[in-house]
């Protein structure tokens, strides 16, 4: 406790800066106040699906904070606020561990965790954002014990990664990203055997925690609904890897030229610093350092290839860690570069705050557009008892979002533009209690209804959709299929 108080007293200025800027970063999301699909289901029905994802601790935390063993309650915006605080503090702790900006009390690099552009899609979840942030925070704990006994480090790493699996599985790969910093340090010191030993500790502890997690999931009788299936046990492994690679590249490209411009100075300085780092090593050490760099990059995106799940922005939690590792090489730069690399941090941070602002706007614009469409359809639904609704096509991008999404395509990946998946689209109608709660029956009838589309008379048509109905079945056709 004394050490914690001493750390706080000597670093409170930097901690306060990191926390305040983190809170400012999530402000547009808080002001938008938009419910994602899972959030909508929970606010309407109080259920928690996180157990089906194998995230038992997440379910426990949500029910504990709801003061109920049966339902989960929305404590928005407090979950988002606490998540921002956790990430701000965790980012500062990482700076402290890795020795970033040692001479500065205010560390710009402490924001790298929360300003991970992909992580915006995590922060927007009203319920899950808290356990997701906790899963990142807990990964930092083992590295406070790096210089202790090997058995203690392995044990703590195993426990923390085991807990992480129960909070949010994709975060686990962040262990290897952080661990690469220590591998580079061992390489620099000429301790090449230590590099192998340390990586073995991380890998063995993580595999051990994964096995324990799988065993406990099996013993508890939890059905994961096929989620998280390991790709390398699939006979079509190479095809899966190819498809995952293409999808990942599409996701990265969606960051657009603006992100490349914002990060270009930072990346150029890293390349320059890494080359200077390599020049200080002999050939053998330099080769090992390059291998570690490859390990670092692979670890950052490993979650996209380990499982069969499609690469999503919200699963790229390890991406924020890589900027800490890159920044750790800036000590290799001449002192005259100090202001330049501080400027590179500012460029990255500015872009991130800009993206957060745009994201908040697109969420609000899309929500208003969705509600406008609903307002056109709802008078017809209200005329029937227990109406069943089917959606064809895509509701489309809100007009006010088109320009922003053209120049910042990543926003398309974040913003819920509901498509022809009924389960997703129907929730917007469900929240107004406009449609039948017999979702299962609605889904089962979908193929038959769509097959006989033209047997349903048109009762309304406009520039946005065609509305068809017969008895209590309604079809909103955004593709505007005429016979």
CSV table of C-alpha atoms in Angstrom, one decimal:
chain,number,residue,atom,x,y,z
A,1,UNK,CA,0.0,0.0,0.0
A,2,UNK,CA,2.9,2.4,0.8
A,3,UNK,CA,4.4,1.8,-2.6
A,4,UNK,CA,1.1,2.5,-4.3
A,5,UNK,CA,0.6,5.7,-2.4
A,6,UNK,CA,4.2,6.7,-3.2
A,7,UNK,CA,3.6,6.0,-6.9
A,8,UNK,CA,0.4,8.0,-6.9
A,9,UNK,CA,2.0,11.0,-5.2
A,10,UNK,CA,5.0,11.1,-7.6
A,11,UNK,CA,2.9,10.5,-10.7
A,12,UNK,CA,-0.5,12.1,-9.9
A,13,UNK,CA,0.0,14.9,-12.5
A,14,UNK,CA,0.6,12.4,-15.3
A,15,UNK,CA,-2.2,10.1,-14.1
A,16,UNK,CA,-4.6,13.0,-13.9
A,17,UNK,CA,-3.7,14.1,-17.5
A,18,UNK,CA,-4.2,10.6,-18.9
A,19,UNK,CA,-7.5,10.1,-17.1
A,20,UNK,CA,-8.9,13.5,-18.1
A,21,UNK,CA,-7.9,13.2,-21.7
A,22,UNK,CA,-9.4,9.6,-21.8
A,23,UNK,CA,-12.7,11.0,-20.5
A,24,UNK,CA,-12.6,13.7,-23.1
A,25,UNK,CA,-12.0,11.1,-25.8
A,26,UNK,CA,-15.2,9.1,-25.0
A,27,UNK,CA,-17.3,12.3,-24.6
A,28,UNK,CA,-18.7,12.1,-28.2
A,29,UNK,CA,-19.8,8.5,-27.6
A,30,UNK,CA,-21.5,9.4,-24.4
A,31,UNK,CA,-23.3,12.3,-25.9
A,32,UNK,CA,-24.5,10.1,-28.9
A,33,UNK,CA,-26.2,7.7,-26.4
A,34,UNK,CA,-26.8,5.0,-29.1
A,35,UNK,CA,-27.7,1.4,-28.3
A,36,UNK,CA,-25.9,-1.3,-30.2
A,37,UNK,CA,-27.7,-4.5,-31.0
A,38,UNK,CA,-26.6,-6.4,-27.9
A,39,UNK,CA,-27.3,-3.3,-25.8
A,40,UNK,CA,-30.8,-3.1,-27.2
A,41,UNK,CA,-31.6,-6.7,-26.3
A,42,UNK,CA,-30.4,-6.2,-22.8
A,43,UNK,CA,-32.2,-3.0,-22.2
A,44,UNK,CA,-35.4,-4.5,-23.5
A,45,UNK,CA,-35.2,-7.9,-21.9
A,46,UNK,CA,-32.4,-7.8,-19.3
A,47,UNK,CA,-30.6,-10.8,-20.6
A,48,UNK,CA,-26.8,-11.4,-20.7
A,49,UNK,CA,-25.4,-13.4,-23.6
A,50,UNK,CA,-21.8,-13.2,-22.3
A,51,UNK,CA,-22.0,-16.6,-20.7
A,52,UNK,CA,-22.7,-18.1,-24.1
A,53,UNK,CA,-19.4,-16.4,-25.2
A,54,UNK,CA,-17.6,-18.1,-22.3
A,55,UNK,CA,-17.2,-14.8,-20.5
A,56,UNK,CA,-18.5,-15.9,-17.1
A,57,UNK,CA,-16.7,-13.2,-15.1
A,58,UNK,CA,-18.2,-10.6,-17.4
A,59,UNK,CA,-21.7,-12.0,-16.6
A,60,UNK,CA,-20.9,-12.1,-12.9
A,61,UNK,CA,-19.7,-8.5,-12.9
A,62,UNK,CA,-22.7,-7.3,-14.8
A,63,UNK,CA,-25.2,-9.0,-12.6
A,64,UNK,CA,-23.3,-7.9,-9.4
A,65,UNK,CA,-23.4,-4.3,-10.5
A,66,UNK,CA,-27.1,-4.7,-11.4
A,67,UNK,CA,-27.8,-6.1,-7.9
A,68,UNK,CA,-29.7,-8.9,-9.5
A,69,UNK,CA,-28.9,-12.6,-10.2
A,70,UNK,CA,-31.4,-12.6,-13.0
A,71,UNK,CA,-31.1,-9.5,-15.2
A,72,UNK,CA,-28.5,-6.9,-16.1
A,73,UNK,CA,-29.2,-3.2,-15.7
A,74,UNK,CA,-27.9,-0.4,-17.8
A,75,UNK,CA,-25.7,2.0,-15.8
A,76,UNK,CA,-24.8,4.1,-18.7
A,77,UNK,CA,-22.8,6.4,-18.8
A,78,UNK,CA,-20.9,5.2,-15.8
A,79,UNK,CA,-19.6,2.0,-17.4
A,80,UNK,CA,-18.2,4.1,-20.3
A,81,UNK,CA,-16.7,6.6,-17.8
A,82,UNK,CA,-15.1,3.9,-15.7
A,83,UNK,CA,-13.8,2.2,-18.8
A,84,UNK,CA,-12.1,5.4,-19.9
A,85,UNK,CA,-10.5,5.8,-16.5
A,86,UNK,CA,-9.3,2.2,-16.4
A,87,UNK,CA,-7.7,2.6,-19.9
A,88,UNK,CA,-6.1,6.0,-18.9
A,89,UNK,CA,-4.5,4.5,-15.8
A,90,UNK,CA,-3.5,1.3,-17.6
A,91,UNK,CA,-1.9,3.4,-20.4
A,92,UNK,CA,0.1,5.4,-17.8
A,93,UNK,CA,1.2,2.2,-16.0
A,94,UNK,CA,2.5,0.8,-19.3
A,95,UNK,CA,4.5,4.0,-19.9
A,96,UNK,CA,6.0,3.5,-16.5
A,97,UNK,CA,6.8,-0.2,-17.0
A,98,UNK,CA,8.4,0.4,-20.5
A,99,UNK,CA,10.2,3.6,-19.5
A,100,UNK,CA,8.5,5.8,-22.0
A,101,UNK,CA,9.0,9.6,-21.7
A,102,UNK,CA,10.9,9.1,-18.4
A,103,UNK,CA,11.7,12.8,-18.0
A,104,UNK,CA,8.2,14.0,-18.5
A,105,UNK,CA,5.5,14.0,-15.9
A,106,UNK,CA,2.8,14.3,-18.6
A,107,UNK,CA,3.1,11.3,-20.9
A,108,UNK,CA,1.3,11.6,-24.2
A,109,UNK,CA,2.0,8.0,-24.9
A,110,UNK,CA,-0.2,7.0,-22.0
A,111,UNK,CA,-3.2,7.7,-24.4
A,112,UNK,CA,-2.2,5.0,-26.9
A,113,UNK,CA,-4.4,2.4,-25.4
A,114,UNK,CA,-7.6,4.2,-25.5
A,115,UNK,CA,-7.0,6.0,-28.8
A,116,UNK,CA,-6.6,2.7,-30.7
A,117,UNK,CA,-9.0,3.6,-33.6
A,118,UNK,CA,-10.5,0.1,-33.6
A,119,UNK,CA,-11.3,0.3,-29.9
A,120,UNK,CA,-14.0,2.9,-30.6
A,121,UNK,CA,-16.3,0.0,-31.5
A,122,UNK,CA,-15.7,-1.5,-28.0
A,123,UNK,CA,-16.3,1.7,-26.1
A,124,UNK,CA,-19.7,2.2,-27.7
A,125,UNK,CA,-21.1,-0.9,-26.1
A,126,UNK,CA,-23.0,0.2,-23.0
A,127,UNK,CA,-22.6,-3.0,-21.1
A,128,UNK,CA,-19.5,-4.8,-22.5
A,129,UNK,CA,-17.1,-1.8,-22.5
A,130,UNK,CA,-16.3,-2.2,-18.8
A,131,UNK,CA,-15.2,-5.9,-18.9
A,132,UNK,CA,-13.4,-5.3,-22.2
A,133,UNK,CA,-11.4,-2.5,-20.6
A,134,UNK,CA,-10.7,-4.7,-17.5
A,135,UNK,CA,-9.4,-7.5,-19.8
A,136,UNK,CA,-6.8,-5.1,-21.1
A,137,UNK,CA,-5.9,-3.8,-17.7
A,138,UNK,CA,-5.3,-7.2,-16.2
A,139,UNK,CA,-2.8,-8.0,-19.0
A,140,UNK,CA,-0.4,-5.4,-17.6
A,141,UNK,CA,-0.2,-7.0,-14.1
A,142,UNK,CA,2.2,-9.9,-14.9
A,143,UNK,CA,4.9,-7.6,-16.2
A,144,UNK,CA,5.3,-6.0,-12.8
A,145,UNK,CA,6.8,-9.5,-11.8
A,146,UNK,CA,9.1,-9.9,-14.8
A,147,UNK,CA,12.2,-9.7,-12.6
A,148,UNK,CA,10.8,-12.0,-9.9
A,149,UNK,CA,11.2,-15.8,-10.0
A,150,UNK,CA,10.2,-17.6,-13.2
A,151,UNK,CA,7.6,-19.7,-11.5
A,152,UNK,CA,5.9,-16.7,-10.0
A,153,UNK,CA,5.8,-14.8,-13.3
A,154,UNK,CA,4.4,-17.9,-15.1
A,155,UNK,CA,1.8,-18.4,-12.3
A,156,UNK,CA,0.6,-14.8,-12.4
A,157,UNK,CA,0.6,-14.7,-16.2
A,158,UNK,CA,-1.5,-17.9,-16.3
A,159,UNK,CA,-4.0,-16.5,-13.7
A,160,UNK,CA,-4.3,-13.1,-15.5
A,161,UNK,CA,-4.7,-14.6,-18.9
A,162,UNK,CA,-7.2,-17.2,-17.5
A,163,UNK,CA,-9.3,-14.3,-16.1
A,164,UNK,CA,-8.9,-12.5,-19.4
A,165,UNK,CA,-10.5,-15.4,-21.2
A,166,UNK,CA,-13.5,-15.0,-18.9
A,167,UNK,CA,-13.7,-11.3,-19.6
A,168,UNK,CA,-12.9,-10.8,-23.3
A,169,UNK,CA,-10.9,-13.4,-25.1
A,170,UNK,CA,-9.4,-11.3,-28.0
A,171,UNK,CA,-7.5,-9.2,-25.5
A,172,UNK,CA,-5.2,-12.1,-24.5
A,173,UNK,CA,-2.9,-11.6,-27.5
A,174,UNK,CA,-1.9,-8.3,-26.0
A,175,UNK,CA,0.3,-10.3,-23.6
A,176,UNK,CA,2.7,-11.2,-26.4
A,177,UNK,CA,2.7,-7.6,-27.7
A,178,UNK,CA,3.8,-6.2,-24.3
A,179,UNK,CA,6.2,-9.2,-23.9
A,180,UNK,CA,8.0,-8.3,-27.1
A,181,UNK,CA,9.4,-5.2,-25.3
A,182,UNK,CA,11.3,-7.4,-22.8
A,183,UNK,CA,12.5,-9.7,-25.6
A,184,UNK,CA,14.0,-6.7,-27.4
A,185,UNK,CA,15.7,-5.7,-24.1
A,186,UNK,CA,17.2,-9.2,-23.7
A,187,UNK,CA,18.3,-9.1,-27.3
A,188,UNK,CA,20.0,-5.7,-26.7
A,189,UNK,CA,21.8,-7.1,-23.7
A,190,UNK,CA,23.0,-10.1,-25.7
A,191,UNK,CA,20.8,-12.6,-23.6
A,192,UNK,CA,19.5,-14.5,-26.6
A,193,UNK,CA,18.7,-17.6,-24.5
A,194,UNK,CA,16.6,-15.4,-22.3
A,195,UNK,CA,14.6,-14.3,-25.3
A,196,UNK,CA,13.7,-17.9,-26.0
A,197,UNK,CA,13.0,-18.6,-22.3
A,198,UNK,CA,10.9,-15.5,-21.8
A,199,UNK,CA,8.8,-16.2,-25.0
A,200,UNK,CA,8.4,-19.8,-23.8
A,201,UNK,CA,7.0,-18.6,-20.5
A,202,UNK,CA,4.4,-16.4,-22.1
A,203,UNK,CA,3.3,-19.0,-24.6
A,204,UNK,CA,3.2,-21.9,-22.1
A,205,UNK,CA,1.2,-19.7,-19.6
A,206,UNK,CA,-1.3,-18.6,-22.2
A,207,UNK,CA,-1.8,-22.1,-23.6
A,208,UNK,CA,-2.2,-23.4,-20.1
A,209,UNK,CA,-4.8,-20.8,-19.3
A,210,UNK,CA,-6.6,-21.5,-22.5
A,211,UNK,CA,-6.8,-25.3,-21.7
A,212,UNK,CA,-8.0,-24.5,-18.2
A,213,UNK,CA,-10.7,-22.2,-19.7
A,214,UNK,CA,-11.8,-24.8,-22.2
A,215,UNK,CA,-12.0,-27.5,-19.5
A,216,UNK,CA,-14.0,-25.2,-17.2
A,217,UNK,CA,-16.4,-24.3,-20.0
A,218,UNK,CA,-16.9,-28.0,-20.7
A,219,UNK,CA,-17.5,-28.9,-17.1
A,220,UNK,CA,-19.9,-26.0,-16.7
A,221,UNK,CA,-21.8,-27.3,-19.7
A,222,UNK,CA,-21.6,-23.9,-21.6
A,223,UNK,CA,-22.5,-24.0,-25.2
A,224,UNK,CA,-20.4,-21.5,-27.1
A,225,UNK,CA,-22.6,-21.8,-30.2
A,226,UNK,CA,-19.6,-22.6,-32.4
A,227,UNK,CA,-17.9,-19.3,-31.6
A,228,UNK,CA,-14.1,-19.2,-31.3
A,229,UNK,CA,-13.5,-22.4,-33.2
A,230,UNK,CA,-9.7,-22.8,-33.7
A,231,UNK,CA,-8.8,-22.4,-37.4
A,232,UNK,CA,-5.8,-24.7,-37.4
A,233,UNK,CA,-7.9,-27.8,-36.6
A,234,UNK,CA,-10.2,-27.1,-39.6
A,235,UNK,CA,-9.4,-29.2,-42.7
A,236,UNK,CA,-9.7,-26.0,-44.8
A,237,UNK,CA,-7.1,-24.2,-42.7
A,238,UNK,CA,-5.3,-22.5,-45.5
A,239,UNK,CA,-8.5,-21.3,-47.2
A,240,UNK,CA,-9.6,-19.8,-43.9
A,241,UNK,CA,-6.2,-18.1,-43.4
A,242,UNK,CA,-6.5,-16.6,-46.9
A,243,UNK,CA,-10.0,-15.3,-46.3
A,244,UNK,CA,-9.1,-13.9,-42.9
A,245,UNK,CA,-6.1,-12.1,-44.4
A,246,UNK,CA,-8.3,-10.5,-47.1
A,247,UNK,CA,-10.9,-9.4,-44.6
A,248,UNK,CA,-8.2,-8.0,-42.3
A,249,UNK,CA,-6.6,-6.1,-45.1
A,250,UNK,CA,-10.0,-4.7,-45.9
A,251,UNK,CA,-10.4,-3.6,-42.3
A,252,UNK,CA,-7.0,-2.0,-42.2
A,253,UNK,CA,-7.5,-0.2,-45.5
A,254,UNK,CA,-10.7,1.3,-44.1
A,255,UNK,CA,-8.6,3.5,-41.9
A,256,UNK,CA,-7.9,5.5,-45.1
A,257,UNK,CA,-5.2,7.9,-46.2
A,258,UNK,CA,-6.0,10.3,-43.3
A,259,UNK,CA,-4.8,7.7,-40.7
A,260,UNK,CA,-1.6,7.1,-42.8
A,261,UNK,CA,-0.9,10.8,-42.8
A,262,UNK,CA,-1.5,11.1,-39.1
A,263,UNK,CA,0.8,8.2,-38.2
A,264,UNK,CA,3.4,8.7,-41.0
A,265,UNK,CA,5.8,10.8,-38.9
A,266,UNK,CA,5.5,8.4,-36.0
A,267,UNK,CA,6.2,5.4,-38.2
A,268,UNK,CA,9.1,7.1,-40.0
A,269,UNK,CA,10.7,7.9,-36.6
A,270,UNK,CA,10.2,4.3,-35.5
A,271,UNK,CA,11.9,2.9,-38.6
A,272,UNK,CA,14.8,5.3,-38.2
A,273,UNK,CA,15.1,4.4,-34.5
A,274,UNK,CA,14.8,0.6,-35.1
A,275,UNK,CA,17.6,0.9,-37.8
A,276,UNK,CA,19.8,2.7,-35.2
A,277,UNK,CA,19.0,-0.1,-32.7
A,278,UNK,CA,20.0,-2.8,-35.2
A,279,UNK,CA,23.3,-1.0,-36.0
A,280,UNK,CA,24.4,-1.4,-32.4
A,281,UNK,CA,23.9,-5.2,-32.6
A,282,UNK,CA,26.0,-7.8,-34.2
A,283,UNK,CA,24.5,-9.8,-37.1
A,284,UNK,CA,23.2,-12.6,-34.8
A,285,UNK,CA,21.5,-10.3,-32.4
A,286,UNK,CA,20.1,-8.2,-35.3
A,287,UNK,CA,18.5,-11.2,-36.9
A,288,UNK,CA,16.9,-12.1,-33.6
A,289,UNK,CA,15.6,-8.5,-33.2
A,290,UNK,CA,14.0,-8.7,-36.7
A,291,UNK,CA,12.4,-12.0,-35.7
A,292,UNK,CA,11.0,-10.4,-32.5
A,293,UNK,CA,9.6,-7.5,-34.6
A,294,UNK,CA,7.9,-10.1,-36.8
A,295,UNK,CA,6.6,-11.8,-33.7
A,296,UNK,CA,5.3,-8.5,-32.4
A,297,UNK,CA,3.4,-7.7,-35.6
A,298,UNK,CA,2.0,-11.3,-35.9
A,299,UNK,CA,0.9,-11.1,-32.2
A,300,UNK,CA,-0.9,-7.9,-32.8
A,301,UNK,CA,-3.2,-9.4,-35.4
A,302,UNK,CA,-3.0,-13.1,-34.3
A,303,UNK,CA,-6.6,-13.2,-33.0
A,304,UNK,CA,-7.8,-12.9,-36.7
A,305,UNK,CA,-6.1,-16.1,-37.7
A,306,UNK,CA,-6.3,-18.3,-34.5
A,307,UNK,CA,-10.1,-18.5,-34.7
A,308,UNK,CA,-12.6,-18.7,-37.6
A,309,UNK,CA,-14.4,-15.6,-36.6
A,310,UNK,CA,-14.3,-12.8,-39.1
A,311,UNK,CA,-11.9,-9.9,-38.3
A,312,UNK,CA,-13.9,-7.2,-36.5
A,313,UNK,CA,-12.8,-3.8,-35.3
A,314,UNK,CA,-13.7,-4.7,-31.7
A,315,UNK,CA,-11.4,-7.7,-31.7
A,316,UNK,CA,-8.3,-5.7,-32.5
A,317,UNK,CA,-7.7,-4.8,-28.8
A,318,UNK,CA,-4.0,-5.7,-29.1
A,319,UNK,CA,-3.4,-3.0,-31.7
A,320,UNK,CA,-3.1,-0.2,-29.1
A,321,UNK,CA,-0.2,-2.0,-27.4
A,322,UNK,CA,2.0,-2.0,-30.5
A,323,UNK,CA,2.3,1.8,-30.4
A,324,UNK,CA,3.9,1.6,-26.9
A,325,UNK,CA,6.5,-0.9,-28.2
A,326,UNK,CA,7.3,1.3,-31.3
A,327,UNK,CA,7.6,4.4,-29.0
A,328,UNK,CA,10.0,2.5,-26.7
A,329,UNK,CA,12.6,2.6,-29.5
A,330,UNK,CA,12.6,6.4,-29.6
A,331,UNK,CA,15.3,6.4,-27.0
A,332,UNK,CA,17.6,5.4,-29.8
A,333,UNK,CA,17.0,8.8,-31.6
A,334,UNK,CA,19.3,11.8,-31.1
A,335,UNK,CA,18.2,14.3,-28.4
A,336,UNK,CA,17.5,16.9,-31.1
A,337,UNK,CA,14.6,14.6,-32.2
A,338,UNK,CA,12.8,15.0,-28.9
A,339,UNK,CA,10.4,17.7,-30.0
A,340,UNK,CA,9.8,15.9,-33.3
A,341,UNK,CA,8.7,12.6,-31.8
A,342,UNK,CA,6.5,14.5,-29.3
A,343,UNK,CA,4.9,16.1,-32.4
A,344,UNK,CA,4.4,12.7,-33.9
A,345,UNK,CA,2.5,11.7,-30.8
A,346,UNK,CA,0.3,14.8,-31.1
A,347,UNK,CA,-0.6,14.0,-34.7
A,348,UNK,CA,-1.7,10.5,-33.8
A,349,UNK,CA,-3.7,11.8,-30.8
A,350,UNK,CA,-5.3,14.5,-32.8
A,351,UNK,CA,-6.5,12.1,-35.5
A,352,UNK,CA,-7.9,9.8,-32.8
A,353,UNK,CA,-9.9,12.6,-31.2
A,354,UNK,CA,-11.1,13.7,-34.6
A,355,UNK,CA,-12.3,10.1,-35.4
A,356,UNK,CA,-14.0,9.9,-32.0
A,357,UNK,CA,-15.9,13.1,-32.8
A,358,UNK,CA,-16.9,11.9,-36.2
A,359,UNK,CA,-18.0,8.5,-34.8
A,360,UNK,CA,-20.3,10.2,-32.3
A,361,UNK,CA,-21.8,12.2,-35.1
A,362,UNK,CA,-22.3,9.3,-37.4
A,363,UNK,CA,-24.0,7.2,-34.7
A,364,UNK,CA,-26.4,10.0,-33.9
A,365,UNK,CA,-27.1,10.7,-37.6
A,366,UNK,CA,-27.7,7.1,-38.4
A,367,UNK,CA,-30.0,6.6,-35.4
A,368,UNK,CA,-32.1,9.6,-36.4
A,369,UNK,CA,-32.3,8.2,-40.0
A,370,UNK,CA,-33.3,4.8,-38.7
A,371,UNK,CA,-36.1,6.4,-36.5
A,372,UNK,CA,-37.3,8.3,-39.5
A,373,UNK,CA,-37.8,5.1,-41.5
A,374,UNK,CA,-39.5,3.4,-38.5
A,375,UNK,CA,-41.9,6.4,-38.2
A,376,UNK,CA,-43.0,5.8,-41.8
A,377,UNK,CA,-43.6,2.1,-41.3
A,378,UNK,CA,-45.0,2.0,-37.8
A,379,UNK,CA,-48.5,3.4,-38.6
A,380,UNK,CA,-49.2,0.3,-40.7
A,381,UNK,CA,-47.8,-2.1,-38.0
A,382,UNK,CA,-50.1,-0.6,-35.4
A,383,UNK,CA,-53.1,-1.6,-37.3
A,384,UNK,CA,-52.4,-5.3,-36.8
A,385,UNK,CA,-52.2,-7.4,-33.7
A,386,UNK,CA,-49.0,-9.3,-33.2
A,387,UNK,CA,-47.5,-8.3,-36.6
A,388,UNK,CA,-44.5,-10.2,-38.0
A,389,UNK,CA,-41.9,-8.1,-39.8
A,390,UNK,CA,-39.3,-9.1,-42.4
A,391,UNK,CA,-36.5,-6.9,-43.8
A,392,UNK,CA,-35.1,-7.1,-47.4
A,393,UNK,CA,-32.0,-5.1,-48.4
A,394,UNK,CA,-30.2,-2.4,-46.5
A,395,UNK,CA,-31.7,0.5,-44.7
A,396,UNK,CA,-28.9,2.6,-46.1
A,397,UNK,CA,-26.4,5.2,-44.9
A,398,UNK,CA,-27.9,8.3,-43.4
A,399,UNK,CA,-27.5,11.2,-45.9
A,400,UNK,CA,-25.6,13.3,-43.3
A,401,UNK,CA,-23.1,10.4,-43.0
A,402,UNK,CA,-22.3,9.8,-46.6
A,403,UNK,CA,-19.5,12.4,-46.9
A,404,UNK,CA,-17.9,11.5,-43.6
A,405,UNK,CA,-17.9,7.8,-44.5
A,406,UNK,CA,-16.5,8.5,-47.9
A,407,UNK,CA,-13.4,10.1,-46.4
A,408,UNK,CA,-13.3,7.9,-43.2
A,409,UNK,CA,-14.5,4.5,-44.4
A,410,UNK,CA,-13.7,2.9,-41.0
A,411,UNK,CA,-16.9,4.6,-39.7
A,412,UNK,CA,-18.8,2.2,-41.9
A,413,UNK,CA,-17.4,-0.7,-39.9
A,414,UNK,CA,-18.4,1.0,-36.6
A,415,UNK,CA,-21.9,2.4,-37.4
A,416,UNK,CA,-24.9,0.0,-37.2
A,417,UNK,CA,-26.4,0.2,-40.7
A,418,UNK,CA,-28.9,-2.5,-40.3
A,419,UNK,CA,-29.1,-5.0,-43.2
A,420,UNK,CA,-31.3,-7.9,-44.2
A,421,UNK,CA,-30.5,-9.9,-41.1
A,422,UNK,CA,-33.9,-9.8,-39.4
A,423,UNK,CA,-32.6,-10.3,-35.9
A,424,UNK,CA,-30.5,-7.1,-36.1
A,425,UNK,CA,-33.0,-5.0,-38.0
A,426,UNK,CA,-36.0,-6.0,-35.9
A,427,UNK,CA,-34.6,-4.7,-32.7
A,428,UNK,CA,-35.1,-1.1,-33.9
A,429,UNK,CA,-38.8,-1.9,-34.2
A,430,UNK,CA,-38.9,-4.1,-31.1
A,431,UNK,CA,-37.8,-1.2,-28.8
A,432,UNK,CA,-41.1,0.5,-29.6
A,433,UNK,CA,-43.1,-2.7,-29.0
A,434,UNK,CA,-44.3,-2.6,-32.6
A,435,UNK,CA,-43.8,-6.2,-33.6
A,436,UNK,CA,-44.3,-9.8,-32.5
A,437,UNK,CA,-42.0,-11.1,-29.8
A,438,UNK,CA,-42.1,-14.5,-31.5
A,439,UNK,CA,-38.8,-13.9,-33.1
A,440,UNK,CA,-38.2,-17.7,-33.6
A,441,UNK,CA,-41.4,-18.1,-35.6
A,442,UNK,CA,-40.5,-14.9,-37.6
A,443,UNK,CA,-37.1,-16.3,-38.5
A,444,UNK,CA,-38.3,-19.7,-39.4
A,445,UNK,CA,-40.9,-18.2,-41.8
A,446,UNK,CA,-38.5,-15.9,-43.5
A,447,UNK,CA,-37.4,-18.0,-46.4
A,448,UNK,CA,-41.0,-19.0,-47.3
A,449,UNK,CA,-42.2,-15.4,-47.0
A,450,UNK,CA,-39.4,-14.1,-49.2
A,451,UNK,CA,-39.9,-16.9,-51.8
A,452,UNK,CA,-43.5,-15.8,-52.1
A,453,UNK,CA,-42.7,-12.1,-52.0
A,454,UNK,CA,-44.9,-11.1,-54.9
A,455,UNK,CA,-47.9,-12.7,-53.4
A,456,UNK,CA,-47.9,-9.9,-50.8
A,457,UNK,CA,-49.7,-6.8,-52.0
A,458,UNK,CA,-47.9,-3.4,-51.9
A,459,UNK,CA,-49.6,-1.0,-49.4
A,460,UNK,CA,-46.9,1.7,-49.5
A,461,UNK,CA,-44.0,2.7,-51.7
A,462,UNK,CA,-41.6,5.6,-51.6
A,463,UNK,CA,-38.0,6.5,-52.4
A,464,UNK,CA,-36.8,4.5,-49.5
A,465,UNK,CA,-38.7,1.2,-49.5
A,466,UNK,CA,-41.7,-0.9,-50.6
A,467,UNK,CA,-44.0,-2.1,-47.9
A,468,UNK,CA,-45.9,-5.3,-48.5
A,469,UNK,CA,-48.4,-7.0,-46.3
A,470,UNK,CA,-50.9,-9.9,-46.0
A,471,UNK,CA,-52.7,-10.8,-42.8
A,472,UNK,CA,-50.3,-10.0,-40.0
A,473,UNK,CA,-47.0,-10.3,-42.1
A,474,UNK,CA,-45.2,-7.2,-43.2
A,475,UNK,CA,-42.2,-7.0,-45.6
A,476,UNK,CA,-40.1,-3.8,-45.7
A,477,UNK,CA,-38.2,-4.1,-49.0
A,478,UNK,CA,-35.3,-1.6,-49.2
A,479,UNK,CA,-34.2,-3.2,-52.5
A,480,UNK,CA,-37.6,-2.2,-54.0
A,481,UNK,CA,-38.3,-5.4,-55.9
A,482,UNK,CA,-41.1,-4.9,-58.3
A,483,UNK,CA,-42.7,-7.8,-60.2
